[in-house]
Coordinates of N, CA, C and O in Angstrom, one line a residue:
M279 N 0.8 -1.1 -0.1 CA 0.1 0.0 0.0 C 0.8 1.2 0.1 O 1.9 1.3 0.8
K280 N 0.4 2.3 -0.8 CA 1.2 3.6 -0.8 C 0.4 4.4 0.0 O -0.7 4.8 -0.1
L281 N 1.3 5.1 0.9 CA 0.6 6.1 1.8 C 1.3 7.5 1.6 O 2.5 7.5 1.1
A282 N 0.7 8.6 1.7 CA 1.1 9.9 1.6 C 0.7 10.6 2.8 O -0.5 10.6 3.2
F283 N 1.6 11.4 3.3 CA 1.2 12.4 4.4 C 1.3 13.8 4.0 O 2.5 14.2 3.4
I284 N 0.3 14.6 4.1 CA 0.4 15.9 3.8 C 0.8 16.6 5.2 O -0.1 16.8 6.1
G285 N 2.1 17.0 5.3 CA 2.6 17.6 6.5 C 3.5 16.5 7.1 O 3.2 15.6 7.1
G286 N 4.5 17.0 7.5 CA 5.5 16.3 8.2 C 5.9 16.6 9.8 O 6.9 16.3 10.2
G287 N 4.9 17.1 10.3 CA 5.1 17.5 11.7 C 4.9 16.4 12.7 O 5.0 15.3 12.5
N288 N 4.5 16.8 13.9 CA 4.4 15.8 15.1 C 3.5 14.7 14.8 O 3.7 13.5 15.2
M289 N 2.2 15.0 14.2 CA 1.3 14.1 14.0 C 1.7 13.0 12.9 O 1.6 11.8 13.3
A290 N 2.2 13.4 11.8 CA 2.9 12.5 10.7 C 4.0 11.8 11.4 O 4.0 10.6 11.1
Q291 N 4.8 12.3 12.1 CA 6.0 11.7 12.5 C 5.6 10.5 13.5 O 6.1 9.4 13.6
A292 N 4.5 10.8 14.3 CA 4.0 9.8 15.4 C 3.4 8.6 14.5 O 3.8 7.4 14.9
L293 N 2.6 8.9 13.5 CA 2.1 7.8 12.7 C 3.0 7.1 12.0 O 3.2 5.8 11.8
I294 N 4.0 7.6 11.3 CA 5.2 7.1 10.6 C 6.1 6.1 11.5 O 6.5 5.0 11.3
A295 N 6.3 6.7 12.7 CA 7.1 5.9 13.7 C 6.4 4.7 14.0 O 6.9 3.7 14.1
G296 N 5.2 4.7 14.3 CA 4.3 3.5 14.8 C 4.3 2.5 13.4 O 4.4 1.4 13.8
L297 N 4.2 3.0 12.2 CA 4.1 2.1 11.0 C 5.6 1.5 11.0 O 5.7 0.2 10.7
H298 N 6.7 2.3 11.2 CA 8.0 1.7 11.2 C 8.1 0.7 12.2 O 8.8 -0.4 11.9
Q299 N 7.6 0.8 13.4 CA 7.8 0.0 14.4 C 7.0 -1.5 14.2 O 7.5 -2.5 14.6
K300 N 6.0 -1.4 13.3 CA 5.2 -2.4 13.0 C 5.7 -3.2 11.6 O 5.1 -3.9 10.9
S301 N 6.9 -2.7 11.1 CA 7.6 -3.3 10.0 C 7.0 -2.9 8.7 O 7.1 -3.7 7.8
F302 N 6.2 -1.8 8.6 CA 5.7 -1.4 7.5 C 6.9 -0.9 6.6 O 7.7 -0.2 7.2
D303 N 6.8 -1.1 5.2 CA 7.8 -0.7 4.3 C 7.7 0.8 4.2 O 6.9 1.3 3.2
T304 N 8.5 1.5 4.9 CA 8.4 3.0 4.7 C 8.8 3.6 3.5 O 8.5 4.8 3.1
R305 N 9.5 2.9 2.5 CA 9.8 3.3 1.1 C 8.5 3.6 0.4 O 8.6 4.1 -0.5
N306 N 7.3 3.0 1.0 CA 6.0 3.2 0.5 C 5.2 4.4 0.8 O 4.1 4.6 0.6
I307 N 6.0 5.4 1.7 CA 5.3 6.5 2.2 C 6.2 7.6 1.6 O 7.2 7.8 1.5
T308 N 5.2 8.7 1.2 CA 5.5 10.0 0.8 C 5.2 11.1 1.7 O 3.9 10.8 2.1
V309 N 6.0 12.0 2.0 CA 5.6 13.0 3.0 C 5.7 14.4 2.2 O 6.9 14.6 1.6
V310 N 4.7 15.1 2.1 CA 4.8 16.4 1.6 C 4.9 17.5 2.5 O 4.2 17.5 3.5
E311 N 6.1 17.9 2.4 CA 6.5 19.0 3.4 C 7.4 20.2 2.9 O 8.4 20.0 2.2
P312 N 6.8 21.3 3.1 CA 7.5 22.6 2.6 C 8.9 22.8 3.2 O 9.8 23.2 2.6
D313 N 9.3 22.4 4.5 CA 10.6 22.5 5.2 C 11.6 21.8 4.7 O 11.4 20.6 4.8
T314 N 12.6 22.2 4.2 CA 13.8 21.4 3.6 C 14.4 20.5 4.7 O 14.7 19.4 4.4
D315 N 14.6 21.1 5.8 CA 15.4 20.4 6.8 C 14.4 19.3 7.3 O 15.1 18.1 7.6
K316 N 13.3 19.4 7.4 CA 12.4 18.5 8.1 C 12.2 17.4 7.0 O 12.1 16.1 7.4
R317 N 12.2 17.6 5.7 CA 12.1 16.7 4.6 C 13.3 15.7 4.7 O 13.3 14.4 4.7
A318 N 14.6 16.5 4.8 CA 15.8 15.6 4.9 C 15.8 14.8 6.3 O 16.3 13.7 6.1
W319 N 15.4 15.2 7.3 CA 15.3 14.5 8.7 C 14.3 13.3 8.6 O 14.8 12.3 9.0
L320 N 13.1 13.5 8.0 CA 12.3 12.4 7.9 C 12.8 11.3 6.7 O 12.6 10.2 7.1
S321 N 13.4 11.8 5.8 CA 14.0 10.9 4.9 C 15.1 10.0 5.5 O 15.0 8.7 5.4
A322 N 16.1 10.6 6.3 CA 17.1 10.0 6.9 C 16.7 9.1 8.0 O 17.2 8.0 8.3
R323 N 15.6 9.4 8.8 CA 15.2 8.8 10.1 C 14.4 7.6 9.8 O 14.6 6.4 10.2
Y324 N 13.4 7.7 8.7 CA 12.6 6.7 8.4 C 12.6 6.2 7.0 O 11.8 5.0 6.6
G325 N 13.4 6.7 6.1 CA 13.5 6.1 4.7 C 12.4 6.4 3.9 O 12.2 5.7 3.0
V326 N 11.5 7.3 4.2 CA 10.5 7.9 3.4 C 10.9 8.7 2.4 O 11.9 9.3 2.4
S327 N 10.0 8.9 1.3 CA 10.2 9.8 0.3 C 9.6 11.2 0.7 O 8.5 11.1 1.0
A328 N 10.3 12.2 0.7 CA 9.8 13.6 1.1 C 9.8 14.5 -0.1 O 10.9 14.7 -0.7
S329 N 8.7 15.3 -0.2 CA 8.8 16.3 -1.4 C 8.0 17.5 -0.9 O 7.3 17.5 -0.1
P330 N 8.5 18.6 -1.7 CA 7.9 19.9 -1.3 C 6.5 20.1 -2.1 O 5.7 21.0 -2.0
T331 N 6.1 19.1 -3.0 CA 5.0 19.5 -4.0 C 3.8 18.3 -3.8 O 4.0 17.1 -3.7
L332 N 2.6 18.9 -3.9 CA 1.4 17.8 -3.7 C 1.3 16.8 -4.8 O 0.8 15.9 -4.6
A333 N 1.8 17.1 -6.0 CA 1.7 16.3 -7.1 C 2.4 14.8 -6.8 O 1.9 13.8 -7.3
D334 N 3.4 14.9 -6.0 CA 4.1 13.7 -5.6 C 3.2 12.6 -4.8 O 3.5 11.4 -4.6
A335 N 2.2 13.1 -4.1 CA 1.3 12.3 -3.3 C 0.1 11.7 -4.3 O -0.7 10.8 -3.8
A336 N -0.1 12.0 -5.5 CA -1.1 11.7 -6.3 C -1.1 10.1 -6.7 O -2.2 9.6 -6.8
S337 N -0.1 9.6 -6.6 CA -0.1 8.1 -6.8 C -0.4 7.2 -5.6 O -0.3 6.0 -5.7
S338 N -0.4 7.8 -4.5 CA -0.8 7.0 -3.3 C -2.1 6.6 -3.3 O -3.1 7.2 -3.7
E339 N -2.3 5.4 -2.5 CA -3.6 4.9 -2.3 C -4.4 5.4 -1.4 O -5.6 5.7 -1.2
V340 N -3.7 6.0 -0.2 CA -4.2 6.5 1.0 C -3.5 7.9 1.1 O -2.2 7.9 1.1
I341 N -4.2 9.0 1.4 CA -3.6 10.4 1.7 C -4.1 10.8 3.0 O -5.2 10.8 3.3
V342 N -3.0 10.9 3.9 CA -3.5 11.4 5.4 C -3.1 13.0 5.4 O -2.0 13.3 5.4
L343 N -4.1 13.7 5.8 CA -4.0 15.1 6.2 C -3.4 15.2 7.5 O -4.0 14.9 8.6
A344 N -2.1 15.4 7.7 CA -1.5 15.5 8.9 C -1.1 17.1 9.2 O 0.1 17.2 9.5
I345 N -2.0 17.9 9.0 CA -1.7 19.2 9.4 C -2.7 19.9 10.3 O -3.8 19.2 10.7
K346 N -2.3 21.0 10.9 CA -3.2 21.7 12.0 C -4.4 22.2 11.2 O -4.3 22.8 10.1
P347 N -5.6 22.3 11.8 CA -6.7 22.8 11.3 C -6.7 24.3 11.2 O -5.8 24.9 11.9

């Protein structure tokens, strides 16, 4: 299953960490995040694909909005 998270903040990080602990293949996760440093950290820490553009989430089966209302 391909997942995309819109937002790479605390909520997304908690969900990704939980998936990582349950042996979900994090290479199937895309995180859309405008902050360059946060994208780099998420990629290094969890092995996710991180992008600044929404178009990269379009091929995902599930899109999670992980942003503040």
